């Protein structure tokens, strides 16, 4: 009898622990200091892109963004400029559109390709159709930046999470350029002083469960 | 004589000006009144982070609902009528907090008027996001729509999501006894 109770209790605890861990990973995503997983997502040109494709990169500016959110649009030019400034220094931009197309038709692959062409994107613009990568990272809104430092092959440490700078409306009014400051620190072998800053954005359009 | 003439003309000018002023004011007041009678929509007021903190700390017998929205946010605008209904049916005290840029207050006002919102409405007068977002809730990443519920006993519940009507009613019902 005692044994049965022990076994049952043991099982319940195991199940509970597994469950808690599973939901934890889903809800919270990455914190600064965690290692981010690589992905294989389709680009607007039909090819698949992974972080592993960039053998000479020192890190990545992964940005969850979209065609439709006014905040994402306000930051679009600044995202293009981040890539122009930092891709050659080893930190390219990888843009990921997480929005469910049935909820937001203007975020379809075709519309993404149009937008990228019109604006002259110099970086991949990927779709996370399953939304698994978005959930693994813990992105909740567009735009939402994850700055990764490549410590070794397949070791991508999250160094900064959050906003691009402190002025969504006007690029020229920005007093603090969080992402640029963090990359500059990494490039000079230092730890970023600011590792997370929150900003307003549009909720990711999740698929119906 | 010359002096006297000058004074009269000054005096009559003064009377004329007063008359025009009073007339214009009456017209203005009447036209404002007629607009107000067409709609009872609220006038959006700017609110500081400190005043919002104080507002949130206020006690109520009912569930308090603080809905964070912006005129540019589609899902926010879609769910507004559900919140407005909670307020008009007196099942909760609803406050709409616009996160439009302070200089865009007219865009927010236009929406409040169009949607005939009678709940309290404010526009948060701050663009220091990283300062106020965690003050409202540590759980808030900054995505909108987002809603803070406060139960009658003062417990806070934060949701960073868009609501369907039935779901919203359910949350308020559940919290009424908490």
Tab-separated table of C-alpha atoms in Angstrom:
chain	number	residue	atom	x	y	z
A	1	UNK	CA	0.000	0.000	0.000
A	2	UNK	CA	2.714	2.413	1.113
A	3	UNK	CA	4.736	1.485	-1.950
A	4	UNK	CA	1.801	2.193	-4.275
A	5	UNK	CA	1.252	5.593	-2.700
A	6	UNK	CA	4.939	6.389	-3.049
A	7	UNK	CA	4.960	5.347	-6.698
A	8	UNK	CA	1.817	7.354	-7.439
A	9	UNK	CA	3.189	10.410	-5.630
A	10	UNK	CA	6.446	10.021	-7.534
A	11	UNK	CA	4.616	9.850	-10.826
A	12	UNK	CA	2.478	12.859	-10.001
A	13	UNK	CA	5.546	14.904	-9.074
A	14	UNK	CA	7.295	13.877	-12.296
A	15	UNK	CA	4.273	14.815	-14.384
A	16	UNK	CA	3.910	18.117	-12.525
A	17	UNK	CA	7.602	18.962	-13.025
A	18	UNK	CA	7.455	18.061	-16.707
A	19	UNK	CA	4.327	20.132	-17.152
A	20	UNK	CA	5.728	23.163	-15.349
A	21	UNK	CA	8.935	22.973	-17.399
A	22	UNK	CA	7.033	22.648	-20.644
A	23	UNK	CA	4.814	25.668	-19.974
A	24	UNK	CA	7.794	27.641	-18.674
A	25	UNK	CA	9.671	27.223	-21.914
A	26	UNK	CA	6.622	28.253	-23.897
A	27	UNK	CA	5.523	31.253	-21.926
A	28	UNK	CA	8.782	32.875	-20.949
A	29	UNK	CA	11.095	32.237	-23.868
A	30	UNK	CA	14.688	33.372	-23.550
A	31	UNK	CA	16.208	35.607	-20.945
A	32	UNK	CA	19.451	37.489	-21.434
A	33	UNK	CA	22.270	34.978	-20.885
A	34	UNK	CA	20.349	32.025	-22.345
A	35	UNK	CA	21.494	30.278	-25.513
A	36	UNK	CA	19.147	30.698	-28.477
A	37	UNK	CA	18.426	27.850	-30.807
A	38	UNK	CA	19.118	27.950	-34.520
A	39	UNK	CA	16.214	27.738	-36.950
A	40	UNK	CA	15.480	26.941	-40.514
A	41	UNK	CA	12.878	29.345	-41.879
A	42	UNK	CA	11.770	30.229	-45.369
A	43	UNK	CA	12.947	33.517	-46.827
A	44	UNK	CA	11.046	35.721	-49.287
A	45	UNK	CA	13.221	34.332	-52.122
A	46	UNK	CA	11.979	30.794	-51.414
A	47	UNK	CA	15.264	29.627	-49.882
A	48	UNK	CA	15.650	28.521	-46.287
A	49	UNK	CA	17.844	30.510	-43.922
A	50	UNK	CA	19.610	29.309	-40.763
A	51	UNK	CA	22.041	31.052	-38.428
A	52	UNK	CA	24.512	28.254	-39.263
A	53	UNK	CA	24.632	29.544	-42.879
A	54	UNK	CA	26.596	32.582	-41.671
A	55	UNK	CA	29.935	30.959	-40.912
A	56	UNK	CA	31.821	34.237	-40.531
A	57	UNK	CA	29.181	36.078	-38.458
A	58	UNK	CA	30.102	37.211	-34.943
A	59	UNK	CA	26.472	37.433	-33.960
A	60	UNK	CA	22.990	38.340	-35.156
A	61	UNK	CA	20.379	41.035	-34.768
A	62	UNK	CA	17.261	38.861	-34.823
A	63	UNK	CA	14.190	41.099	-35.139
A	64	UNK	CA	10.605	39.870	-34.987
A	65	UNK	CA	8.818	42.399	-37.173
A	66	UNK	CA	6.077	42.647	-39.784
A	67	UNK	CA	4.563	44.647	-42.635
A	68	UNK	CA	1.541	45.878	-40.752
A	69	UNK	CA	2.312	47.170	-37.256
A	70	UNK	CA	2.709	50.976	-37.166
A	71	UNK	CA	5.572	50.663	-34.692
A	72	UNK	CA	7.314	48.126	-36.944
A	73	UNK	CA	6.835	50.482	-39.890
A	74	UNK	CA	8.203	53.381	-37.860
A	75	UNK	CA	11.341	51.331	-37.191
A	76	UNK	CA	11.695	49.859	-40.693
A	77	UNK	CA	14.262	52.360	-41.962
A	78	UNK	CA	16.259	52.001	-38.757
A	79	UNK	CA	16.286	48.194	-39.211
A	80	UNK	CA	17.627	48.655	-42.751
A	81	UNK	CA	20.316	50.985	-41.408
A	82	UNK	CA	21.265	48.586	-38.612
A	83	UNK	CA	22.011	45.949	-41.262
A	84	UNK	CA	23.957	48.419	-43.413
A	85	UNK	CA	26.058	49.481	-40.446
A	86	UNK	CA	26.607	46.154	-38.698
A	87	UNK	CA	26.407	43.325	-41.276
A	88	UNK	CA	29.923	44.158	-42.476
A	89	UNK	CA	31.118	44.169	-38.856
A	90	UNK	CA	29.777	40.630	-38.367
A	91	UNK	CA	26.292	41.350	-36.971
A	92	UNK	CA	23.726	40.988	-39.775
A	93	UNK	CA	19.992	41.567	-39.304
A	94	UNK	CA	17.701	38.546	-39.586
A	95	UNK	CA	14.068	39.690	-39.746
A	96	UNK	CA	11.342	37.188	-38.854
A	97	UNK	CA	7.642	37.817	-39.486
A	98	UNK	CA	5.667	35.856	-36.874
A	99	UNK	CA	2.095	36.955	-37.684
A	100	UNK	CA	-0.545	34.410	-38.663
A	101	UNK	CA	-1.531	35.165	-42.258
A	102	UNK	CA	-5.204	34.264	-41.763
A	103	UNK	CA	-5.394	36.962	-39.064
A	104	UNK	CA	-3.225	39.465	-40.942
A	105	UNK	CA	-3.325	38.846	-44.718
A	106	UNK	CA	-0.935	41.733	-45.380
A	107	UNK	CA	1.826	39.722	-43.693
A	108	UNK	CA	1.803	36.985	-46.350
A	109	UNK	CA	5.038	35.874	-48.006
A	110	UNK	CA	4.021	37.695	-51.228
A	111	UNK	CA	3.352	40.957	-49.400
A	112	UNK	CA	6.595	40.562	-47.447
A	113	UNK	CA	8.525	40.116	-50.703
A	114	UNK	CA	6.865	43.248	-52.141
A	115	UNK	CA	7.719	45.283	-49.061
A	116	UNK	CA	11.326	44.077	-49.006
A	117	UNK	CA	11.738	44.918	-52.688
A	118	UNK	CA	10.134	48.381	-52.376
A	119	UNK	CA	12.257	49.324	-49.387
A	120	UNK	CA	15.437	47.600	-50.526
A	121	UNK	CA	15.937	45.181	-47.637
A	122	UNK	CA	19.551	43.973	-47.545
A	123	UNK	CA	18.775	41.150	-45.090
A	124	UNK	CA	16.619	38.012	-45.051
A	125	UNK	CA	12.934	38.459	-44.196
A	126	UNK	CA	11.695	35.085	-42.984
A	127	UNK	CA	8.270	33.722	-42.120
A	128	UNK	CA	7.713	31.652	-38.970
A	129	UNK	CA	4.551	29.941	-40.165
A	130	UNK	CA	4.429	27.442	-37.290
A	131	UNK	CA	5.265	30.240	-34.795
A	132	UNK	CA	7.507	27.730	-32.985
A	133	UNK	CA	10.639	29.858	-33.179
A	134	UNK	CA	8.734	32.950	-32.054
A	135	UNK	CA	7.479	31.011	-29.026
A	136	UNK	CA	10.898	29.489	-28.293
A	137	UNK	CA	12.461	32.972	-28.266
A	138	UNK	CA	9.543	34.382	-26.286
A	139	UNK	CA	8.783	37.235	-28.649
A	140	UNK	CA	5.433	38.853	-27.866
A	141	UNK	CA	5.295	41.838	-30.161
A	142	UNK	CA	6.575	43.532	-33.277
A	143	UNK	CA	9.187	44.915	-33.366
A	144	UNK	CA	11.027	42.778	-30.780
A	145	UNK	CA	14.830	42.457	-30.935
A	146	UNK	CA	17.031	39.572	-29.759
A	147	UNK	CA	20.739	40.360	-30.060
A	148	UNK	CA	22.768	37.139	-30.258
A	149	UNK	CA	26.505	36.789	-29.725
A	150	UNK	CA	28.029	33.776	-31.492
A	151	UNK	CA	30.422	32.252	-28.964
A	152	UNK	CA	31.125	29.140	-31.044
A	153	UNK	CA	29.346	27.336	-33.816
A	154	UNK	CA	25.766	26.745	-32.669
A	155	UNK	CA	26.320	28.683	-29.426
A	156	UNK	CA	24.276	31.859	-29.745
A	157	UNK	CA	24.125	33.721	-26.452
A	158	UNK	CA	21.280	36.196	-25.962
A	159	UNK	CA	22.923	39.500	-24.994
A	160	UNK	CA	20.072	41.997	-25.315
A	161	UNK	CA	16.276	41.784	-25.622
A	162	UNK	CA	13.791	44.521	-26.391
A	163	UNK	CA	13.576	47.866	-28.148
A	164	UNK	CA	15.850	49.263	-30.875
A	165	UNK	CA	16.103	52.714	-29.289
A	166	UNK	CA	14.126	55.058	-27.039
A	167	UNK	CA	12.239	56.975	-29.755
A	168	UNK	CA	9.707	54.979	-31.789
A	169	UNK	CA	8.300	58.012	-33.534
A	170	UNK	CA	11.383	59.897	-34.702
A	171	UNK	CA	14.731	58.244	-35.347
A	172	UNK	CA	16.471	61.596	-34.959
A	173	UNK	CA	15.017	62.094	-31.452
A	174	UNK	CA	16.605	58.907	-30.102
A	175	UNK	CA	18.846	59.643	-27.147
A	176	UNK	CA	19.620	56.006	-26.366
A	177	UNK	CA	20.370	53.541	-29.165
A	178	UNK	CA	20.113	50.338	-27.164
A	179	UNK	CA	20.876	47.816	-29.938
A	180	UNK	CA	23.778	49.800	-31.413
A	181	UNK	CA	25.300	50.361	-27.960
A	182	UNK	CA	25.018	46.654	-27.160
A	183	UNK	CA	26.701	45.615	-30.432
A	184	UNK	CA	29.445	48.219	-30.024
A	185	UNK	CA	30.148	46.807	-26.559
A	186	UNK	CA	30.320	43.227	-27.895
A	187	UNK	CA	32.584	44.323	-30.765
A	188	UNK	CA	35.011	45.836	-28.294
A	189	UNK	CA	34.970	42.683	-26.188
A	190	UNK	CA	32.755	44.097	-23.423
A	191	UNK	CA	29.390	43.102	-21.971
A	192	UNK	CA	26.523	45.376	-23.010
A	193	UNK	CA	25.684	47.824	-20.204
A	194	UNK	CA	21.958	47.720	-20.982
A	195	UNK	CA	20.606	44.222	-21.633
A	196	UNK	CA	16.874	44.794	-21.858
A	197	UNK	CA	14.544	47.721	-22.545
A	198	UNK	CA	10.807	47.531	-22.995
A	199	UNK	CA	8.791	49.395	-25.567
A	200	UNK	CA	5.273	49.464	-26.924
A	201	UNK	CA	4.549	47.266	-29.928
A	202	UNK	CA	1.801	45.297	-31.625
A	203	UNK	CA	0.798	41.948	-30.181
A	204	UNK	CA	1.872	39.063	-32.404
A	205	UNK	CA	-1.139	37.687	-34.266
A	206	UNK	CA	-1.155	34.116	-32.933
A	207	UNK	CA	-2.764	31.209	-34.720
A	208	UNK	CA	-5.907	29.880	-33.082
A	209	UNK	CA	-4.911	27.058	-30.759
B	1	UNK	CA	-12.998	119.067	-27.270
B	2	UNK	CA	-10.484	117.050	-29.133
B	3	UNK	CA	-9.792	115.107	-25.975
B	4	UNK	CA	-13.491	114.436	-25.410
B	5	UNK	CA	-14.013	113.150	-28.981
B	6	UNK	CA	-11.164	110.776	-28.722
B	7	UNK	CA	-12.483	109.369	-25.464
B	8	UNK	CA	-15.968	108.779	-26.926
B	9	UNK	CA	-14.631	106.920	-29.889
B	10	UNK	CA	-12.463	104.801	-27.579
B	11	UNK	CA	-15.500	104.113	-25.444
B	12	UNK	CA	-17.713	103.100	-28.353
B	13	UNK	CA	-14.944	100.902	-29.704
B	14	UNK	CA	-14.806	99.232	-26.334
B	15	UNK	CA	-18.573	98.625	-26.302
B	16	UNK	CA	-18.469	97.251	-29.801
B	17	UNK	CA	-15.662	94.866	-28.923
B	18	UNK	CA	-17.487	93.677	-25.814
B	19	UNK	CA	-20.642	93.095	-27.832
B	20	UNK	CA	-18.814	91.079	-30.510
B	21	UNK	CA	-16.994	89.088	-27.865
B	22	UNK	CA	-20.198	88.222	-25.977
B	23	UNK	CA	-21.960	87.322	-29.200
B	24	UNK	CA	-19.135	85.063	-30.372
B	25	UNK	CA	-18.933	83.427	-26.980
B	26	UNK	CA	-22.655	82.647	-26.992
B	27	UNK	CA	-22.401	81.131	-30.455
B	28	UNK	CA	-19.409	79.063	-29.373
B	29	UNK	CA	-21.065	77.824	-26.178
B	30	UNK	CA	-24.289	76.969	-28.043
B	31	UNK	CA	-22.463	75.083	-30.760
B	32	UNK	CA	-20.390	73.186	-28.186
B	33	UNK	CA	-23.575	72.315	-26.315
B	34	UNK	CA	-25.218	71.021	-29.463
B	35	UNK	CA	-22.179	68.821	-30.224
B	36	UNK	CA	-22.223	67.540	-26.647
B	37	UNK	CA	-25.902	66.646	-26.878
B	38	UNK	CA	-25.257	64.558	-29.991
B	39	UNK	CA	-22.767	62.358	-28.183
B	40	UNK	CA	-21.851	61.735	-24.576
B	41	UNK	CA	-18.414	60.536	-25.594
B	42	UNK	CA	-15.672	61.446	-23.169
B	43	UNK	CA	-13.020	64.073	-23.666
B	44	UNK	CA	-9.609	62.475	-23.462
B	45	UNK	CA	-7.396	63.965	-20.801
B	46	UNK	CA	-3.645	63.645	-20.628
B	47	UNK	CA	-2.555	61.760	-17.536
B	48	UNK	CA	0.908	61.540	-15.994
B	49	UNK	CA	2.448	58.228	-14.945
B	50	UNK	CA	2.180	59.318	-11.283
B	51	UNK	CA	-1.523	60.174	-11.590
B	52	UNK	CA	-2.185	56.863	-13.324
B	53	UNK	CA	-0.402	55.077	-10.468
B	54	UNK	CA	-2.687	56.842	-7.997
B	55	UNK	CA	-5.771	56.036	-10.084
B	56	UNK	CA	-4.839	52.340	-10.167
B	57	UNK	CA	-4.268	52.300	-6.396
B	58	UNK	CA	-7.849	53.492	-5.816
B	59	UNK	CA	-10.269	51.061	-4.124
B	60	UNK	CA	-13.604	49.969	-5.574
B	61	UNK	CA	-16.373	47.467	-4.758
B	62	UNK	CA	-16.387	46.547	-8.406
B	63	UNK	CA	-13.718	45.029	-10.621
B	64	UNK	CA	-11.572	47.837	-12.060
B	65	UNK	CA	-10.491	47.447	-15.645
B	66	UNK	CA	-7.644	49.448	-17.212
B	67	UNK	CA	-7.481	48.831	-20.949
B	68	UNK	CA	-4.333	49.979	-22.774
B	69	UNK	CA	-4.931	50.775	-26.440
B	70	UNK	CA	-3.977	53.088	-29.304
B	71	UNK	CA	-5.886	54.451	-32.266
B	72	UNK	CA	-3.439	52.699	-34.655
B	73	UNK	CA	-3.948	49.278	-33.016
B	74	UNK	CA	-6.600	47.255	-34.887
B	75	UNK	CA	-7.243	44.542	-32.280
B	76	UNK	CA	-7.470	47.234	-29.576
B	77	UNK	CA	-10.152	49.166	-31.423
B	78	UNK	CA	-12.043	45.931	-32.127
B	79	UNK	CA	-12.313	44.970	-28.444
B	80	UNK	CA	-13.231	48.470	-27.171
B	81	UNK	CA	-17.024	47.996	-27.415
B	82	UNK	CA	-16.824	44.884	-25.181
B	83	UNK	CA	-15.122	46.954	-22.488
B	84	UNK	CA	-17.525	49.854	-22.962
B	85	UNK	CA	-20.419	47.442	-22.420
B	86	UNK	CA	-18.905	46.279	-19.107
B	87	UNK	CA	-18.919	49.889	-17.996
B	88	UNK	CA	-22.430	50.761	-19.190
B	89	UNK	CA	-23.899	47.613	-17.614
B	90	UNK	CA	-22.128	48.671	-14.406
B	91	UNK	CA	-20.432	45.294	-14.064
B	92	UNK	CA	-17.013	46.940	-13.829
B	93	UNK	CA	-15.314	50.332	-13.610
B	94	UNK	CA	-13.624	50.699	-16.991
B	95	UNK	CA	-10.839	53.146	-17.812
B	96	UNK	CA	-9.348	53.411	-21.299
B	97	UNK	CA	-5.700	54.479	-21.394
B	98	UNK	CA	-4.514	55.511	-24.849
B	99	UNK	CA	-0.855	54.962	-25.657
B	100	UNK	CA	-1.005	57.110	-28.777
B	101	UNK	CA	1.806	59.632	-28.912
B	102	UNK	CA	0.779	62.669	-26.801
B	103	UNK	CA	0.814	64.851	-29.955
B	104	UNK	CA	-1.701	62.444	-31.545
B	105	UNK	CA	-4.376	63.065	-28.898
B	106	UNK	CA	-6.829	64.192	-31.610
B	107	UNK	CA	-6.586	60.776	-33.327
B	108	UNK	CA	-7.476	59.080	-30.048
B	109	UNK	CA	-10.273	61.587	-29.394
B	110	UNK	CA	-11.756	60.965	-32.824
B	111	UNK	CA	-11.995	57.249	-32.124
B	112	UNK	CA	-13.516	57.742	-28.666
B	113	UNK	CA	-16.148	60.028	-30.192
B	114	UNK	CA	-16.805	57.699	-33.134
B	115	UNK	CA	-17.218	54.705	-30.819
B	116	UNK	CA	-19.333	56.807	-28.379
B	117	UNK	CA	-17.143	55.751	-25.463
B	118	UNK	CA	-18.570	56.961	-22.147
B	119	UNK	CA	-16.066	55.208	-19.878
B	120	UNK	CA	-13.241	57.321	-18.480
B	121	UNK	CA	-10.561	57.954	-21.084
B	122	UNK	CA	-6.998	59.195	-20.706
B	123	UNK	CA	-3.881	59.418	-22.822
B	124	UNK	CA	-0.683	58.535	-20.993
B	125	UNK	CA	1.557	61.583	-21.226
B	126	UNK	CA	4.878	59.757	-21.358
B	127	UNK	CA	7.073	58.147	-23.972
B	128	UNK	CA	9.415	56.776	-21.334
B	129	UNK	CA	8.189	53.257	-22.019
B	130	UNK	CA	10.804	51.343	-20.070
B	131	UNK	CA	9.847	53.398	-17.017
B	132	UNK	CA	6.085	52.987	-17.023
B	133	UNK	CA	5.574	49.521	-18.581
B	134	UNK	CA	7.007	47.589	-15.581
B	135	UNK	CA	5.167	49.941	-13.193
B	136	UNK	CA	1.816	48.860	-14.675
B	137	UNK	CA	2.853	45.201	-14.615
B	138	UNK	CA	6.159	43.337	-14.499
B	139	UNK	CA	4.514	40.794	-16.800
B	140	UNK	CA	3.941	43.342	-19.572
B	141	UNK	CA	6.405	43.184	-22.469
B	142	UNK	CA	4.841	46.286	-24.035
B	143	UNK	CA	2.534	44.695	-26.599
B	144	UNK	CA	-0.965	46.116	-26.936
B	145	UNK	CA	-3.821	45.438	-26.487
B	146	UNK	CA	-3.153	44.852	-22.805
B	147	UNK	CA	-5.513	44.999	-19.840
B	148	UNK	CA	-5.050	45.274	-16.094
B	149	UNK	CA	-7.898	43.954	-13.922
B	150	UNK	CA	-8.106	44.736	-10.212
B	151	UNK	CA	-10.427	42.624	-8.085
B	152	UNK	CA	-12.517	44.253	-5.307
B	153	UNK	CA	-9.986	42.979	-2.740
B	154	UNK	CA	-7.206	44.749	-4.659
B	155	UNK	CA	-5.538	41.807	-6.426
B	156	UNK	CA	-4.038	42.607	-9.835
B	157	UNK	CA	-4.417	40.436	-12.912
B	158	UNK	CA	-2.643	41.395	-16.113
B	159	UNK	CA	-3.438	40.172	-19.623
B	160	UNK	CA	-1.269	41.039	-22.636
B	161	UNK	CA	-3.773	39.976	-25.277
B	162	UNK	CA	-6.908	40.824	-27.226
B	163	UNK	CA	-10.216	39.700	-25.710
B	164	UNK	CA	-13.289	38.145	-27.226
B	165	UNK	CA	-16.489	39.361	-25.590
B	166	UNK	CA	-17.458	36.117	-23.812
B	167	UNK	CA	-13.942	35.680	-22.476
B	168	UNK	CA	-13.877	39.205	-21.073
B	169	UNK	CA	-17.229	38.729	-19.311
B	170	UNK	CA	-15.900	35.475	-17.849
B	171	UNK	CA	-12.744	37.125	-16.470
B	172	UNK	CA	-14.725	39.930	-14.833
B	173	UNK	CA	-17.230	37.473	-13.361
B	174	UNK	CA	-14.430	35.329	-11.945
B	175	UNK	CA	-12.679	38.318	-10.405
B	176	UNK	CA	-15.829	39.860	-8.883
B	177	UNK	CA	-15.587	37.465	-5.929
B	178	UNK	CA	-11.808	37.724	-5.543
